[in-house]
Coordinates of C-alpha atoms in Angstrom, one line a residue:
M1 CA 119.8 111.7 75.4
V2 CA 123.0 110.8 74.2
S3 CA 124.8 111.5 77.1
G4 CA 123.1 108.5 79.3
C5 CA 124.6 105.9 76.7
A6 CA 127.1 103.9 77.3
R7 CA 130.3 105.2 76.3
P8 CA 133.2 103.7 73.9
R9 CA 135.1 101.1 76.0
R10 CA 139.2 100.0 76.0
P11 CA 139.3 96.7 77.9
V12 CA 141.8 95.6 78.6
P13 CA 143.0 92.2 77.1
V14 CA 142.1 89.3 78.6
E15 CA 145.5 88.4 78.8
L16 CA 147.3 91.1 79.5
I17 CA 144.4 91.6 83.1
P18 CA 147.5 90.6 85.4
K19 CA 149.6 93.0 84.1
T20 CA 147.5 96.5 84.5
E21 CA 149.0 99.1 86.7
L22 CA 146.7 102.2 87.5
S23 CA 148.7 105.7 85.5
G24 CA 150.4 107.5 88.0
F25 CA 150.3 105.1 90.7
P26 CA 151.8 102.1 91.0
G27 CA 151.6 99.6 93.7
V28 CA 148.3 101.1 95.3
R29 CA 145.8 97.6 94.7
G30 CA 145.8 94.5 94.1
W31 CA 143.5 90.9 93.7
W32 CA 142.5 89.6 96.3
E33 CA 142.8 86.5 96.7
K34 CA 146.7 87.4 97.0
P35 CA 147.5 90.8 96.8
E36 CA 151.0 91.4 97.0
A37 CA 151.1 94.6 97.0
I38 CA 149.0 94.9 100.3
E39 CA 150.4 92.8 101.8
A40 CA 153.9 93.9 101.4
S41 CA 151.8 97.5 102.0
L42 CA 150.3 95.9 105.5
R43 CA 154.0 94.3 107.1
T44 CA 155.8 97.9 106.5
G45 CA 153.1 99.7 107.8
L46 CA 152.1 97.0 111.2
Q47 CA 156.3 97.3 111.6
E48 CA 156.2 101.6 111.9
W49 CA 152.9 101.1 113.7
Q50 CA 154.7 99.6 116.2
R51 CA 157.9 100.7 116.1
Q52 CA 155.9 104.2 117.4
Q53 CA 153.6 102.3 119.6
A54 CA 157.2 101.5 121.7
A55 CA 158.4 104.7 121.3
R56 CA 155.3 106.3 123.7
T57 CA 155.9 107.2 127.4
D58 CA 152.8 106.7 128.9
A59 CA 151.6 102.9 129.6
P60 CA 148.9 101.4 128.2
S61 CA 147.0 99.4 130.5
N62 CA 145.6 96.2 128.9
D63 CA 142.2 95.0 131.3
N64 CA 139.0 95.3 129.4
D65 CA 137.4 93.2 126.8
N66 CA 134.0 92.9 125.4
G67 CA 134.7 94.9 122.2
N68 CA 136.6 98.1 124.4
A69 CA 140.5 96.8 122.8
A70 CA 143.1 98.5 124.4
D71 CA 145.6 101.1 122.3
D72 CA 148.4 98.7 122.2
T73 CA 146.6 96.4 120.6
C74 CA 146.8 95.7 116.9
N75 CA 143.2 96.4 116.0
I76 CA 140.8 95.1 113.0
L77 CA 138.1 96.8 111.7
C78 CA 136.2 95.2 109.0
L79 CA 133.0 96.9 107.7
S80 CA 130.3 95.3 105.8
G81 CA 127.7 96.5 102.1
G82 CA 124.1 97.0 103.2
G83 CA 123.1 99.7 101.6
P84 CA 121.3 102.0 104.0
G85 CA 122.0 99.9 106.9
G86 CA 125.6 101.5 107.1
A87 CA 123.5 103.7 109.3
F88 CA 123.2 101.1 111.7
G89 CA 127.4 100.0 111.2
A90 CA 127.9 104.9 112.2
G91 CA 125.5 104.3 115.1
I92 CA 127.4 101.7 116.6
L93 CA 131.0 103.8 116.1
S94 CA 129.1 106.7 117.9
G95 CA 128.1 105.0 120.6
W96 CA 131.2 103.4 120.6
T97 CA 132.9 106.7 121.1
E98 CA 130.1 107.6 123.6
S99 CA 131.2 105.2 125.7
G100 CA 134.9 106.5 126.4
K101 CA 136.3 102.8 125.0
R102 CA 136.3 103.1 121.1
P103 CA 140.3 101.9 120.9
Q104 CA 142.1 103.2 117.0
F105 CA 142.3 100.6 114.4
W106 CA 145.9 99.8 113.0
L107 CA 143.1 98.4 109.9
V108 CA 140.4 99.4 108.6
T109 CA 138.6 97.7 105.3
G110 CA 135.3 98.5 103.5
I111 CA 133.1 97.4 100.8
S112 CA 130.0 99.4 99.3
T113 CA 127.8 101.7 101.9
G114 CA 130.4 100.2 104.5
S115 CA 133.5 102.1 102.1
M116 CA 131.4 105.3 103.0
I117 CA 132.1 104.7 107.0
A118 CA 135.3 103.9 106.6
P119 CA 137.7 106.6 106.2
F120 CA 135.5 108.7 109.2
A121 CA 136.2 104.7 110.9
F122 CA 140.3 105.1 110.5
L123 CA 140.1 109.1 111.3
G124 CA 138.3 108.5 115.1
P125 CA 135.9 109.9 116.9
E126 CA 136.0 113.3 115.2
Y127 CA 134.7 112.4 113.0
D128 CA 131.4 111.7 114.1
D129 CA 129.7 113.6 113.4
V130 CA 130.6 113.7 109.9
L131 CA 129.2 109.6 109.9
H132 CA 125.1 110.7 111.0
R133 CA 125.3 113.8 108.9
L134 CA 126.2 111.2 105.8
C135 CA 124.1 108.0 107.0
A136 CA 121.3 109.3 109.2
S137 CA 119.7 111.8 107.0
V138 CA 120.5 111.3 103.5
R139 CA 116.9 110.9 101.2
T140 CA 117.4 108.8 98.2
R141 CA 117.4 112.3 96.1
D142 CA 121.1 113.1 97.4
I143 CA 122.0 109.8 96.5
Y144 CA 120.9 109.1 93.0
R145 CA 118.5 110.1 90.2
R146 CA 116.1 108.2 87.9
R147 CA 116.9 108.2 84.3
P148 CA 113.8 108.6 81.6
L149 CA 113.0 105.0 80.6
T150 CA 114.1 106.7 77.4
L151 CA 117.5 106.9 78.0
V152 CA 117.5 103.3 79.7
A153 CA 116.2 102.3 76.2
F154 CA 118.8 103.9 74.3
G155 CA 121.4 101.8 76.4
A156 CA 122.5 103.8 79.3
S157 CA 124.6 101.7 81.6
S158 CA 122.8 102.0 84.8
L159 CA 118.9 102.7 85.9
A160 CA 120.4 105.4 87.9
D161 CA 122.6 108.6 87.8
S162 CA 124.3 108.7 90.7
T163 CA 126.3 112.4 89.9
P164 CA 124.3 113.0 93.3
L165 CA 125.9 110.6 95.5
A166 CA 129.8 111.7 93.9
Q167 CA 128.8 115.4 95.1
L168 CA 128.3 113.4 98.8
I169 CA 130.7 112.3 98.8
K170 CA 133.7 115.2 97.0
E171 CA 131.4 117.4 99.5
S172 CA 132.1 114.7 102.7
V173 CA 135.3 113.3 101.8
N174 CA 137.6 116.5 101.0
D175 CA 140.2 117.0 100.1
A176 CA 141.2 118.1 104.6
V177 CA 140.2 114.0 105.2
V178 CA 142.2 112.4 102.2
A179 CA 145.5 114.3 104.0
A180 CA 144.5 113.3 107.2
V181 CA 144.1 109.5 106.0
A182 CA 147.4 109.8 104.6
R183 CA 149.4 111.4 107.9
E184 CA 148.1 108.5 109.3
H185 CA 149.2 106.2 106.6
A186 CA 153.0 107.5 107.4
K187 CA 151.9 106.5 111.5
G188 CA 151.7 103.3 110.0
R189 CA 148.4 103.1 110.1
R190 CA 145.7 101.2 106.8
L191 CA 142.6 101.8 105.1
L192 CA 141.8 99.5 102.2
I193 CA 137.9 99.4 100.6
G194 CA 137.2 97.0 97.8
T195 CA 135.9 97.2 94.4
T196 CA 134.9 94.5 91.8
N197 CA 136.5 94.9 88.7
L198 CA 133.8 94.1 86.0
D199 CA 135.6 92.5 83.2
A200 CA 137.5 90.5 85.3
G201 CA 135.1 89.3 87.8
R202 CA 137.4 89.4 90.5
L203 CA 137.7 91.9 94.1
V204 CA 139.9 94.4 93.4
V205 CA 142.5 95.8 96.8
W206 CA 143.1 99.2 96.8
D207 CA 145.5 100.9 99.7
M208 CA 143.9 104.0 100.4
G209 CA 146.2 105.7 102.5
A210 CA 148.8 105.1 99.7
I211 CA 147.0 106.7 97.2
A212 CA 146.2 110.2 99.9
A213 CA 150.4 109.8 100.6
S214 CA 150.6 109.6 96.6
G215 CA 151.4 113.5 97.0
R216 CA 150.3 113.8 93.1
P217 CA 147.6 116.2 92.7
D218 CA 145.0 114.4 91.4
A219 CA 145.3 112.1 95.0
P220 CA 141.6 113.1 95.3
A221 CA 139.7 112.8 92.7
L222 CA 141.1 109.2 92.8
F223 CA 139.9 109.0 96.7
R224 CA 137.0 109.9 95.9
K225 CA 136.4 107.3 93.1
V226 CA 137.3 104.1 94.6
L227 CA 134.4 105.8 97.0
L228 CA 132.2 105.8 94.5
A229 CA 133.1 103.1 92.7
S230 CA 132.5 100.3 95.9
S231 CA 129.5 102.1 95.8
S232 CA 128.4 102.0 92.5
I233 CA 125.6 99.2 92.2
P234 CA 125.9 97.7 88.9
I235 CA 123.1 98.0 86.5
A236 CA 121.0 100.6 89.7
F237 CA 124.4 102.7 89.3
P238 CA 126.2 103.7 86.3
P239 CA 130.1 102.1 87.0
Q240 CA 133.2 104.0 87.4
F241 CA 135.9 104.2 84.2
F242 CA 140.2 103.7 85.7
E243 CA 142.8 104.0 83.0
V244 CA 145.6 101.9 83.3
R245 CA 148.0 100.7 80.8
A246 CA 149.3 97.5 80.4
D247 CA 152.2 96.4 77.9
G248 CA 152.4 99.9 76.8
R249 CA 149.4 100.3 75.8
N250 CA 146.1 102.9 77.6
F251 CA 143.4 100.8 77.7
D252 CA 140.1 101.0 80.9
E253 CA 138.5 99.4 83.8
L254 CA 135.6 98.8 85.3
H255 CA 134.8 99.3 88.0
V256 CA 131.7 98.6 90.5
D257 CA 130.4 97.5 94.0
G258 CA 132.9 95.7 96.3
G259 CA 129.9 93.1 97.1
V260 CA 128.9 91.8 93.5
H261 CA 132.3 90.5 94.9
S262 CA 132.8 90.1 98.6
E263 CA 130.2 91.6 101.5
I264 CA 133.2 92.5 104.4
F265 CA 136.9 91.1 103.6
L266 CA 139.4 91.5 105.8
Y267 CA 143.3 91.5 104.0
G268 CA 143.9 87.7 100.7
V269 CA 141.6 84.5 101.6
A270 CA 145.5 83.5 100.7
M271 CA 146.9 85.3 102.5
D272 CA 148.8 83.7 105.4
A273 CA 149.4 86.8 108.2
R274 CA 151.4 84.8 111.5
P275 CA 154.8 85.0 110.0
L276 CA 153.5 88.4 109.6
W277 CA 152.1 88.6 113.5
R278 CA 155.4 86.5 114.4
E279 CA 157.6 88.6 112.8
T280 CA 157.0 91.9 113.7
L281 CA 154.7 91.8 117.3
P282 CA 157.1 92.4 120.5
P283 CA 157.5 91.1 123.6
G284 CA 153.7 90.6 125.5
A285 CA 151.8 92.1 123.0
P286 CA 148.6 91.1 123.2
R287 CA 146.3 89.0 120.2
P288 CA 145.3 91.5 117.7
R289 CA 141.1 92.1 117.0
L290 CA 139.3 91.5 115.0
Y291 CA 135.5 92.9 114.5
I292 CA 133.3 92.7 112.1
I293 CA 130.3 95.2 111.9
R294 CA 127.5 93.8 108.9
N295 CA 125.8 96.6 108.0
G296 CA 122.5 94.7 108.0
Y297 CA 121.0 91.3 109.2
L298 CA 122.3 88.0 108.7
H299 CA 119.9 86.0 107.8
T300 CA 117.2 88.1 106.1
P301 CA 113.5 88.4 108.2
A302 CA 110.3 86.3 107.4
A303 CA 108.3 88.9 105.7
A304 CA 104.8 88.4 103.5
T305 CA 106.1 88.9 99.2
R306 CA 104.0 90.1 97.0
T307 CA 103.9 89.0 93.9
D308 CA 104.5 91.0 91.1
I309 CA 107.9 90.6 88.7
L310 CA 109.6 93.8 91.2
S311 CA 109.0 92.9 95.0
I312 CA 110.2 89.1 93.1
A313 CA 113.1 90.9 92.5
E314 CA 113.9 92.7 95.2
R315 CA 112.8 90.3 98.0
T316 CA 115.0 88.4 96.4
V317 CA 118.0 90.0 95.7
V318 CA 118.2 91.2 100.0
S319 CA 118.0 87.5 100.4
V320 CA 121.4 86.9 98.1
L321 CA 122.9 89.4 99.4
D322 CA 122.3 88.3 103.4
A323 CA 123.2 84.9 102.2
K324 CA 127.1 86.4 100.5
A325 CA 127.8 88.3 104.0
T326 CA 126.7 85.7 106.2
G327 CA 128.6 83.3 103.8
D328 CA 131.7 86.2 104.0
V329 CA 132.1 86.2 107.8
Y330 CA 131.6 82.6 108.3
R331 CA 135.0 82.6 106.2
L332 CA 136.7 85.6 108.2
H333 CA 136.5 83.1 110.6
A334 CA 138.2 80.7 109.7
L335 CA 141.6 83.2 108.9
A336 CA 140.8 84.5 112.3
L337 CA 141.1 80.9 114.0
R338 CA 143.8 80.4 111.6
D339 CA 146.0 83.5 111.7
G340 CA 145.2 83.8 115.7
L341 CA 142.2 87.0 115.8
D342 CA 140.3 87.5 119.0
F343 CA 137.3 87.1 117.1
H344 CA 134.2 89.9 117.4
L345 CA 131.3 90.5 115.6
A346 CA 127.8 92.5 115.3
Y347 CA 125.1 92.9 112.8
L348 CA 121.8 94.2 113.1
P349 CA 118.9 92.0 115.4
E350 CA 116.1 90.3 113.1
D351 CA 113.7 91.0 115.6
F352 CA 114.5 95.5 114.7
T353 CA 113.0 96.2 111.7
V354 CA 112.1 99.2 110.4
D355 CA 109.4 100.7 107.7
K356 CA 110.8 103.5 104.9
K357 CA 109.3 105.7 102.3
E358 CA 111.8 105.5 100.0
S359 CA 115.2 103.9 99.2
F360 CA 117.2 105.6 101.5
D361 CA 114.7 107.1 104.5
P362 CA 115.8 109.5 106.6
H363 CA 113.4 108.7 110.0
A364 CA 114.0 104.9 109.0
S365 CA 118.6 105.3 108.7
L366 CA 117.6 107.6 112.1
L367 CA 115.7 104.5 113.7
L368 CA 119.3 102.1 112.1
F369 CA 121.9 104.4 114.3
Q370 CA 119.7 105.4 117.3
K371 CA 119.4 101.3 117.2
G372 CA 123.3 100.6 117.0
Q373 CA 124.5 103.8 119.0
S374 CA 122.1 102.3 122.3
L375 CA 123.9 99.0 121.6
A376 CA 127.1 100.6 121.4
R377 CA 127.2 102.6 124.6
E378 CA 125.9 100.2 127.1
G379 CA 129.2 97.7 126.0
Y380 CA 128.2 95.8 122.4
P381 CA 127.3 91.9 123.3
W382 CA 130.0 91.3 121.0
L383 CA 129.5 87.8 119.2
K384 CA 132.8 85.3 119.5
A385 CA 131.8 83.2 117.0
P386 CA 129.5 84.0 114.0
P387 CA 125.8 82.7 115.4
G388 CA 125.3 78.4 114.8
L389 CA 129.4 77.8 115.8
N390 CA 130.4 77.7 119.3
P391 CA 133.3 79.2 120.1
S392 CA 134.6 76.1 122.6
D393 CA 133.9 73.4 119.9
P394 CA 137.0 70.6 119.9
Y395 CA 136.7 70.6 116.5
Q396 CA 138.2 73.9 115.9
P397 CA 141.8 73.5 117.2
L398 CA 143.7 76.7 117.2
L399 CA 140.4 78.3 118.6
L400 CA 141.6 81.1 121.0
G401 CA 138.9 81.1 124.5
P402 CA 135.5 79.9 124.6
L403 CA 131.9 81.7 123.6
S404 CA 131.4 84.6 126.7
P405 CA 128.8 83.5 128.8
P406 CA 125.0 85.1 128.3
E407 CA 125.7 88.0 129.4
H408 CA 128.8 87.9 127.0
T409 CA 130.7 89.6 129.7
A410 CA 134.7 87.9 129.1
P411 CA 135.7 85.4 132.1
P412 CA 139.2 87.3 133.6
R413 CA 141.8 84.2 131.5
L414 CA 139.7 82.8 128.8
M415 CA 141.3 79.2 128.2
S416 CA 141.1 77.0 125.1
S417 CA 138.9 73.7 125.3
R418 CA 143.1 71.9 125.5
G419 CA 143.1 74.1 128.8
E420 CA 145.5 77.0 127.5
S421 CA 145.0 80.8 128.1
E422 CA 144.0 82.6 124.5
Q423 CA 147.7 84.4 124.8
E424 CA 149.6 81.0 124.9
T425 CA 147.6 79.0 121.6
F426 CA 147.9 82.5 120.7
E427 CA 151.8 81.8 120.5
K428 CA 152.0 78.9 119.6
V429 CA 149.4 80.0 116.7
I430 CA 152.0 81.6 115.0
G431 CA 155.3 80.1 115.7
K432 CA 157.4 82.4 118.5
Q433 CA 156.4 83.2 122.1
L434 CA 156.0 86.8 122.9
S435 CA 155.9 86.8 127.0
P436 CA 158.2 85.9 128.6
D437 CA 156.9 84.4 131.7
V438 CA 155.1 82.1 129.7
T439 CA 156.0 78.9 128.0
P440 CA 153.2 77.4 126.1
T441 CA 152.5 74.2 126.1
P442 CA 154.2 71.7 123.6

């Protein structure tokens, strides 16, 4: 019974929270608001990625759209939380592969169930089978075991034991996967995962490639622990402890699901990416593309709620999380406008619902996977703005291109509301001319 009780703590004093370092892994994480270490990693990474792109002997085309980016485009993928809804996002990636138009992503970010998908989305289509097994075939018993109420009464830190999830992560994200992430990190690509530091009440962004490439024997274990922490729903699952140092002393931090803070993240909200593009992108480079996969709904589908306390609690939590995800999408859209990113959004259609017999129902997950797969295989109808916003509205001065036609087929030359091409407007946003044959409008 003792094993289920809350463990003793050595919490970081409040005044030292900003000064903590992870023992043996300096510079692998940062606060979401202004992650200096992460920003530096993105800068050096993009420089190396561009150097390798310039060294390529082949010349990739750049004539596709509708979410099908060319190889020389700086592509960014953000994967949200969503629990079992992760099967939908995994299906999109699988169908995207089958379409033959799935790009390689320079940057991938993930939170909660998105953190489970992120390493494999980062590594590429050869891991689609792993994603299928991970997201479309697991059962509740593969994720958690309920604790006896006696343990909860005696101070357990959660209602369930997440040991099965930890084992699933260990089997799926093995040492070979971590080594593959390290190799891609060396090429300048970046993989970021978010967890919530419960003591600080802030989102922590982890540079997973830096962890993988550290060369330390305990790097794979830390890599997997971050993924487990990002997926540890508080109250339901136990928090994860990280040993840190500050002021010459040892402490521990308590980390839980990144979705407690944000359902989706890009980079620090205070990080202005325009200097990054201006200093790094070469002449003729297309503007970066941002792809967001919401592993669930933006607006909770209407349904009758039973009046028992558990049904009300479940409906409330689901509604709050969906609303938070919607707010995150609009925030990322604002960042895209500011930083000149080509915005693309995918989310589970509200008219598509599945019945499930347990929290993680393999039949329901398979239906979600197949839905995302079929949509992407046929050419996913990416939204160029969140619902309710028209990308050609004049109140969006940094806008780069109008809303695609109803069939979501973009016109050959996108124009802003001021009559500029999207490339001209992007160059104006970052303050640098990239195309030698284009003279930006004053």
